[in-house]
Structures are given as C-alpha cells and as structure tokens.
Amino acid sequence: MSNPIQNRYEFVLLFDVQDGNPNGDPDAGNLPRVDPETGNGLVTDVCLKRKVRNYVGIAHGEQPPFEIYVKEKAILNHQHERAYKALDIDLSGDTGKRKGGENVEVARQWMCKNFYDVRTFGAVMSTGINCGQVRGPVQMSFARSVSPVVPLEHSITRMAVATEAEAEKQGGDNRTMGRKFTIPYALYRGHGYISAHLARQTGFSEEDLALLWEALTNMFEHDHSAARRQMSMRGLYIFKHDNALGHAPAHVLFDGITVQPRDGVSVPREFSDYQVTVNDTGLPQGVTLLRQVG
Amino acid sequence: MDDARKNAVCLRVWGDNACFTRPEMKVERVSYDVMTPSAARGILEAILWKPAIRWQVTRIDVLKPIRWESVRRNEVETVVSTRNVTTTMSSGRGDLGLYIEEARQQRAGLFLRDVDYLIHACFELTDKAGHEDNHIKFAQMFRRRAEKGQCFNQPYLGCREFSAAFEPVEQGEELPVPISESRDLGWMLYDLDHLEAEPRPYFFRAMMEQGTIRVPAWDSSEVMG
C-alpha cells in the first residue's frame, strides 16, 4: 500500500449505449441528459465514478483496504460489522501542521488506507475547520456524446396496480401506464486525469491503478438494468508520462484521438458506424500510449 | 518595473464547463459570471507553487461570451465524521459506509459553458524563500511547466469535474482579444485567507470593461474582508 504511483496519466474513455438511458436527468423527469445548445448527450462525472465504486465493491467484497465509503445500499447491505486492521500510521514527514489536532490527520490517513474510493476520488471529512479534505488523484470530467442524440419516449403498460384503492377505481381493469426514455444509439467520450502528486498524499498505489483500469474496463458489465439496456466500454486509451509532472498538455494528447462518424453515415446506430483514429506515432517524448480497450 | 516584468506570467485556460460558485448560493450552486481571482490562483498553483512564492492575479480577460447550462445531479449530503472514524479505528470494528440512498440530495447547478480566459498574474517571494530563490527561477520554472503541459494536478475551472486545458502566452506574443462587453459584476469573492483557523473570505467590486477584469492587490483598499 505504501508505494504510491510515480507517473502522471490521462485517459480517454469511449463507451456507447444502445436503446438505453445512460444517465437520467432528475431535472427533466429522468430523460437522458442532453446539452440543450448542441444536442449532444451528457454523462456526469459522478455517474461514472459511481460505477467504478460499484465494481470495486463487487470485486473485493467490500473488504479493507478496498472498502467503498460511498455505497449503494441495494447491493451492499449485507455487511455491517467488520474488523478493521489497526494500521501503523507514519505521521512523520507529513504536512500535518494544520490546526484541528492530530486526530484529523490520523483519521484521514486511516480512511485513505482502508477505503478505495477515498484514496482514489477523495472525500470531505467534517471538522468544522478547513483541513479535513482529501483530494483524490483521479479526476474525471463529464462525458459527451460524439454526435447529437435523440432521446425517445416510450409509453409502457403494466398489467397490475400497486394499491387496492387503485384497483377499485379501475373496476378491476388493473392496468397502469408508465414511461421510459431511451437513446437509440450514442457513443460517449469522457476524459480523466491522474495526478501522481495527489496520489502521494492518499497512498494511491500501482495496485490501485491496475484496479481502476480493470474497473473502467468492466464496470458496465456489472451495471445492467432495465433502464440502461446495453452499455459497453469501447475504448480506454491511457497516456502514461514517464514522470510525475508530465511531458505534454493533456488537451494535446486528447487531440490525438479522434472519433467521427464514417463517411456516408448520417445516422450512427452502432459502434462500427464510427471511425476511431488513434495517432500513436507522433507522441511527445516521455509519453506512451497504452491501449487497454480498443 | 523591470522586476515586475520578470515575474509576470500570462496563462490561457479554457474548458467545456466551469463553476465559480457564488458563496451565497452554494447549496444549489450558481456560478459567478466569470472566473474569480481565487480560482485563477488555484489554477496557477496547480501548475507551480512552493511555500516560497505567493501568486497575485492582476487581470482576467474573458475571451468567450458568457453562456450558461443547468445540470442537476444526485449528491451526498453528509461528510465523513472524524469522531466516527477515530472510534472505529480504536475499536477495530464498525460500519463506516455511507449509504447514498439515505443521504441523498438532488442539487442543481448553474454552470458556465464553453469558457476561455486569459489569466495575468505575478508572484511575490514570501518570507519562506531561501537565499537561492529569486523571481527569475520561479518564473522560468512556471513557463517551462506551462509550455510542456506539466502540472502538479490537472487544473480545474472552479470544480474538479471541470478540468481546464492551459497554455502559456509568451511575453511579446500578441494577446487574444477579449469579448467587447462591459458589465458591473457586483461584489465578487476575491480569495480566502487561510492564515487563521477559520478561512476568511475577502471580496472586491468586480467590473468587466471590454472583457477585462482588473484585480486589485491583496492589501489594496478595494479588497474588503
């Protein structure tokens, strides 16, 4: 656990959805999120981070040091008591001169050691003093669809009702109608950043990093539901810098990966309707491209 | 004057979205119209900061029209309780997880979209600066890093999910032209003073003149606590 990563990374995620709703908008009655100005679909950073958490929770059975702090109850209610390993925490060499007592610093480090998501994404600890914050090394942005999306609305029926009163009102007809929203097809692109410097502060290790790539690769496979239908990870391109500070601006590296509808395709409906071009020849010195998926 | 030029830097930053949250509306976040000096300082510090220097933002140029976007997200309403953690640590058992269904808030945010700024700044040496520290050393270090896209962590536009792309604008290079719009932006957060136990906010009266916001110095009478 004590070997934090030494390299800066950026990554590009390409994932698609078929006849599903990748991320509902609570402001719009759960319609898929759409940027009203461009018509492109959106998936929030927190939506993707949730899936990483869920995957790690499943893969490691919610046990320290890979426990997940922010849980979804539906899957994870089964363990309420667990023994935490009392860890020897080395406080020397830490910038722990902030006010608020040693307590906070010790608790913070202990949380980092036991909880994968605290180590990875960070967390806010309450103290009333501005010092209990953990900034995680992994930073993600909103994902946007490559082309504008068309959210469809479907009315669906249910051959049952929920309450006695409803049944009476319908005179035994017992039917209800509902709605669901889908996007016929969309390919989304998201960006992420990993800071080796912040990893040093939370102890995010090589092992944690490998788990992150594994989670991003497989997270949709364990996240099937009626609403989402088919979602797949289509590309995970990782730029690895050979040092902590990096060798090139992130936006320059991201520009090396272009995604466009193929010639002649006006309505993309599957992944093969897109052309993904990865320019891995002109990479700046000190940067390597790892093609985890795609 | 000569000295002031040596430590002056100019950085262009842009991104898809930004949220420079108004402190009076931070439950349902509403962004200021433009980047605050404190957010600009955060970006500079993400590229280079040492205890020996203190950044002073002098001017912010707005290069793209001010446009908005609203996003509502499920968020968590509580924070990790230090006391629970220490109790669990010492007893070696317990349940620390936070169940999002039980502590959920739906919060809307009014964010900026498609932003592009020019940050003009300089830095001063603090009393932590050593003998070998000088303006030129840090200014060059900053330029080298900014040019190569190096950073301590990826800078962001107010919130970490709104990452910022950046590139330096060299001295003598022609500056991009700001939008031709003038606005009284009202009282705006200047920065937080972290010297005391409770961080203390300071404000200033921000005016945008032809896309440019002049930022007064910390110790100027225009900055009010």
mmCIF file of C-alpha atoms in Angstrom, chain A residues 50-234:
data_model
loop_
_atom_site.group_PDB
_atom_site.id
_atom_site.type_symbol
_atom_site.label_atom_id
_atom_site.label_comp_id
_atom_site.label_asym_id
_atom_site.label_seq_id
_atom_site.Cartn_x
_atom_site.Cartn_y
_atom_site.Cartn_z
ATOM 1 C CA ARG A 50 -20.409 5.530 -9.028
ATOM 2 C CA LYS A 51 -19.858 2.645 -11.429
ATOM 3 C CA VAL A 52 -16.175 2.409 -10.527
ATOM 4 C CA ARG A 53 -17.138 2.246 -6.866
ATOM 5 C CA ASN A 54 -19.710 -0.450 -7.517
ATOM 6 C CA TYR A 55 -17.260 -2.534 -9.488
ATOM 7 C CA VAL A 56 -14.589 -2.339 -6.803
ATOM 8 C CA GLY A 57 -17.211 -3.140 -4.187
ATOM 9 C CA ILE A 58 -18.137 -6.295 -6.058
ATOM 10 C CA ALA A 59 -14.584 -7.300 -6.930
ATOM 11 C CA HIS A 60 -13.265 -7.005 -3.399
ATOM 12 C CA GLY A 61 -16.336 -7.882 -1.369
ATOM 13 C CA GLU A 62 -16.254 -4.589 0.478
ATOM 14 C CA GLN A 63 -13.216 -5.528 2.485
ATOM 15 C CA PRO A 64 -10.446 -3.204 3.579
ATOM 16 C CA PRO A 65 -8.190 -1.967 2.094
ATOM 17 C CA PHE A 66 -10.625 -1.910 -0.834
ATOM 18 C CA GLU A 67 -13.728 -0.939 1.036
ATOM 19 C CA ILE A 68 -16.023 1.603 -0.528
ATOM 20 C CA TYR A 69 -17.102 4.552 1.526
ATOM 21 C CA VAL A 70 -19.976 5.860 -0.589
ATOM 22 C CA LYS A 71 -22.191 2.820 -1.043
ATOM 23 C CA GLU A 72 -25.305 1.916 -2.865
ATOM 24 C CA LYS A 73 -27.432 0.117 -0.375
ATOM 25 C CA ALA A 74 -29.158 -2.181 -2.797
ATOM 26 C CA ILE A 75 -26.091 -4.311 -3.322
ATOM 27 C CA LEU A 76 -24.086 -3.862 -0.249
ATOM 28 C CA ASN A 77 -26.246 -4.042 2.793
ATOM 29 C CA HIS A 78 -25.006 -7.434 3.842
ATOM 30 C CA GLN A 79 -22.020 -6.499 5.945
ATOM 31 C CA HIS A 80 -22.463 -4.252 8.873
ATOM 32 C CA GLU A 81 -19.663 -5.273 11.146
ATOM 33 C CA ARG A 82 -16.137 -5.818 10.149
ATOM 34 C CA ALA A 83 -12.801 -5.780 11.779
ATOM 35 C CA TYR A 84 -10.521 -3.091 10.548
ATOM 36 C CA LYS A 85 -6.890 -3.751 10.735
ATOM 37 C CA ALA A 86 -5.284 -1.351 13.131
ATOM 38 C CA LEU A 87 -2.640 0.222 11.000
ATOM 39 C CA ASP A 88 0.607 1.709 11.997
ATOM 40 C CA ILE A 89 0.433 5.154 10.594
ATOM 41 C CA ASP A 90 3.582 7.064 9.972
ATOM 42 C CA LEU A 91 2.920 10.718 10.508
ATOM 43 C CA SER A 92 6.430 11.969 10.163
ATOM 44 C CA GLY A 93 7.145 13.889 7.008
ATOM 45 C CA ASP A 94 3.542 14.882 6.594
ATOM 46 C CA THR A 95 2.470 18.464 6.339
ATOM 47 C CA GLY A 96 0.364 17.989 9.437
ATOM 48 C CA LYS A 97 0.831 21.348 10.999
ATOM 49 C CA ARG A 98 -2.687 22.453 10.227
ATOM 50 C CA LYS A 99 -4.898 23.373 13.061
ATOM 51 C CA GLY A 100 -7.534 20.932 14.150
ATOM 52 C CA GLY A 101 -5.479 18.433 16.045
ATOM 53 C CA GLU A 102 -3.535 15.339 15.203
ATOM 54 C CA ASN A 103 -6.795 13.440 15.305
ATOM 55 C CA VAL A 104 -7.997 14.621 11.962
ATOM 56 C CA GLU A 105 -4.756 13.863 10.211
ATOM 57 C CA VAL A 106 -4.603 10.355 11.666
ATOM 58 C CA ALA A 107 -8.245 9.692 10.824
ATOM 59 C CA ARG A 108 -7.750 10.991 7.323
ATOM 60 C CA GLN A 109 -4.836 8.719 6.637
ATOM 61 C CA TRP A 110 -6.599 5.777 8.154
ATOM 62 C CA MET A 111 -9.589 6.371 5.893
ATOM 63 C CA CYS A 112 -7.283 6.534 2.891
ATOM 64 C CA LYS A 113 -5.728 3.212 3.816
ATOM 65 C CA ASN A 114 -8.998 1.380 4.256
ATOM 66 C CA PHE A 115 -11.262 2.882 1.628
ATOM 67 C CA TYR A 116 -10.525 2.616 -2.056
ATOM 68 C CA ASP A 117 -12.811 5.435 -3.101
ATOM 69 C CA VAL A 118 -11.406 7.848 -0.525
ATOM 70 C CA ARG A 119 -7.900 7.059 -1.783
ATOM 71 C CA THR A 120 -8.935 7.413 -5.400
ATOM 72 C CA PHE A 121 -11.509 10.171 -5.614
ATOM 73 C CA GLY A 122 -11.085 11.874 -2.239
ATOM 74 C CA ALA A 123 -13.638 12.742 0.433
ATOM 75 C CA VAL A 124 -14.551 15.535 2.769
ATOM 76 C CA MET A 125 -14.153 14.931 6.477
ATOM 77 C CA SER A 126 -16.088 17.032 8.919
ATOM 78 C CA THR A 127 -14.149 19.017 11.416
ATOM 79 C CA GLY A 128 -15.600 22.480 11.191
ATOM 80 C CA ILE A 129 -12.129 23.520 10.184
ATOM 81 C CA ASN A 130 -10.967 23.593 6.637
ATOM 82 C CA CYS A 131 -8.437 20.839 6.819
ATOM 83 C CA GLY A 132 -10.210 17.524 6.722
ATOM 84 C CA GLN A 133 -10.280 17.299 2.969
ATOM 85 C CA VAL A 134 -8.792 14.519 0.928
ATOM 86 C CA ARG A 135 -8.196 15.378 -2.700
ATOM 87 C CA GLY A 136 -8.013 12.203 -4.685
ATOM 88 C CA PRO A 137 -5.581 11.722 -7.553
ATOM 89 C CA VAL A 138 -8.245 10.653 -10.039
ATOM 90 C CA GLN A 139 -10.216 13.471 -11.616
ATOM 91 C CA MET A 140 -12.911 12.863 -14.223
ATOM 92 C CA SER A 141 -14.946 15.189 -16.373
ATOM 93 C CA PHE A 142 -18.395 14.993 -17.898
ATOM 94 C CA ALA A 143 -18.602 12.609 -20.835
ATOM 95 C CA ARG A 144 -20.183 13.933 -24.007
ATOM 96 C CA SER A 145 -21.596 12.102 -26.959
ATOM 97 C CA VAL A 146 -19.736 12.426 -30.229
ATOM 98 C CA SER A 147 -22.886 13.182 -32.222
ATOM 99 C CA PRO A 148 -26.167 14.800 -31.149
ATOM 100 C CA VAL A 149 -28.563 12.335 -29.522
ATOM 101 C CA VAL A 150 -32.273 11.809 -29.978
ATOM 102 C CA PRO A 151 -33.996 10.836 -26.737
ATOM 103 C CA LEU A 152 -37.095 8.751 -27.440
ATOM 104 C CA GLU A 153 -40.027 8.452 -25.134
ATOM 105 C CA HIS A 154 -41.838 5.137 -24.832
ATOM 106 C CA SER A 155 -45.101 4.550 -23.084
ATOM 107 C CA ILE A 156 -45.291 1.176 -21.439
ATOM 108 C CA THR A 157 -48.066 -0.635 -19.663
ATOM 109 C CA ARG A 158 -48.143 -2.716 -16.543
ATOM 110 C CA MET A 159 -50.781 -5.372 -16.097
ATOM 111 C CA ALA A 160 -51.162 -4.767 -12.397
ATOM 112 C CA VAL A 161 -51.742 -1.937 -9.974
ATOM 113 C CA ALA A 162 -49.992 -1.104 -6.752
ATOM 114 C CA THR A 163 -52.841 -0.487 -4.338
ATOM 115 C CA GLU A 164 -56.277 -1.778 -3.525
ATOM 116 C CA ALA A 165 -57.720 1.719 -3.987
ATOM 117 C CA GLU A 166 -56.372 1.925 -7.494
ATOM 118 C CA ALA A 167 -57.885 -1.429 -8.383
ATOM 119 C CA GLU A 168 -61.268 -0.317 -7.149
ATOM 120 C CA LYS A 169 -61.116 2.876 -9.124
ATOM 121 C CA GLN A 170 -60.425 0.946 -12.298
ATOM 122 C CA GLY A 171 -63.217 -1.523 -11.596
ATOM 123 C CA GLY A 172 -60.903 -4.490 -11.821
ATOM 124 C CA ASP A 173 -59.158 -3.446 -15.029
ATOM 125 C CA ASN A 174 -55.915 -3.200 -13.091
ATOM 126 C CA ARG A 175 -53.584 -1.544 -15.521
ATOM 127 C CA THR A 176 -51.126 1.292 -15.211
ATOM 128 C CA MET A 177 -49.035 3.091 -17.703
ATOM 129 C CA GLY A 178 -45.551 4.338 -17.368
ATOM 130 C CA ARG A 179 -42.881 5.954 -19.442
ATOM 131 C CA LYS A 180 -39.323 5.192 -20.202
ATOM 132 C CA PHE A 181 -36.740 7.054 -22.176
ATOM 133 C CA THR A 182 -34.043 5.690 -24.382
ATOM 134 C CA ILE A 183 -31.391 6.848 -26.745
ATOM 135 C CA PRO A 184 -31.328 4.642 -29.867
ATOM 136 C CA TYR A 185 -27.572 4.837 -30.051
ATOM 137 C CA ALA A 186 -24.847 7.121 -28.788
ATOM 138 C CA LEU A 187 -21.108 6.951 -28.419
ATOM 139 C CA TYR A 188 -19.761 8.954 -25.488
ATOM 140 C CA ARG A 189 -16.309 10.263 -24.870
ATOM 141 C CA GLY A 190 -15.003 11.097 -21.401
ATOM 142 C CA HIS A 191 -11.654 12.305 -20.112
ATOM 143 C CA GLY A 192 -9.794 11.561 -16.914
ATOM 144 C CA TYR A 193 -6.639 12.737 -15.195
ATOM 145 C CA ILE A 194 -4.445 11.119 -12.566
ATOM 146 C CA SER A 195 -2.008 13.168 -10.529
ATOM 147 C CA ALA A 196 0.978 11.356 -9.048
ATOM 148 C CA HIS A 197 1.447 14.182 -6.589
ATOM 149 C CA LEU A 198 -2.005 13.786 -5.128
ATOM 150 C CA ALA A 199 -1.508 10.020 -5.150
ATOM 151 C CA ARG A 200 1.392 10.525 -2.795
ATOM 152 C CA GLN A 201 -0.954 12.265 -0.385
ATOM 153 C CA THR A 202 -3.549 9.491 -0.328
ATOM 154 C CA GLY A 203 -1.362 6.437 -0.958
ATOM 155 C CA PHE A 204 -2.998 5.549 -4.299
ATOM 156 C CA SER A 205 -0.735 2.708 -5.435
ATOM 157 C CA GLU A 206 0.151 0.821 -8.610
ATOM 158 C CA GLU A 207 -2.183 -1.903 -7.437
ATOM 159 C CA ASP A 208 -4.976 0.644 -7.036
ATOM 160 C CA LEU A 209 -4.265 1.953 -10.501
ATOM 161 C CA ALA A 210 -4.495 -1.513 -12.033
ATOM 162 C CA LEU A 211 -7.806 -1.926 -10.241
ATOM 163 C CA LEU A 212 -9.013 1.377 -11.655
ATOM 164 C CA TRP A 213 -8.259 0.255 -15.218
ATOM 165 C CA GLU A 214 -9.962 -3.057 -14.506
ATOM 166 C CA ALA A 215 -12.998 -1.253 -13.091
ATOM 167 C CA LEU A 216 -13.272 1.133 -16.034
ATOM 168 C CA THR A 217 -12.955 -1.764 -18.461
ATOM 169 C CA ASN A 218 -15.599 -3.898 -16.829
ATOM 170 C CA MET A 219 -17.894 -1.543 -14.993
ATOM 171 C CA PHE A 220 -20.750 -1.687 -17.472
ATOM 172 C CA GLU A 221 -20.739 -5.488 -17.397
ATOM 173 C CA HIS A 222 -21.944 -5.381 -13.811
ATOM 174 C CA ASP A 223 -24.304 -2.496 -14.181
ATOM 175 C CA HIS A 224 -27.055 -3.891 -16.364
ATOM 176 C CA SER A 225 -30.563 -2.727 -15.716
ATOM 177 C CA ALA A 226 -33.863 -2.239 -17.469
ATOM 178 C CA ALA A 227 -33.154 1.444 -17.901
ATOM 179 C CA ARG A 228 -29.655 1.220 -19.307
ATOM 180 C CA ARG A 229 -30.033 -1.797 -21.523
ATOM 181 C CA GLN A 230 -26.796 -2.284 -23.428
ATOM 182 C CA MET A 231 -23.795 -0.205 -22.467
ATOM 183 C CA SER A 232 -20.267 -1.162 -23.469
ATOM 184 C CA MET A 233 -16.787 0.152 -22.965
ATOM 185 C CA ARG A 234 -15.395 0.619 -26.454
#
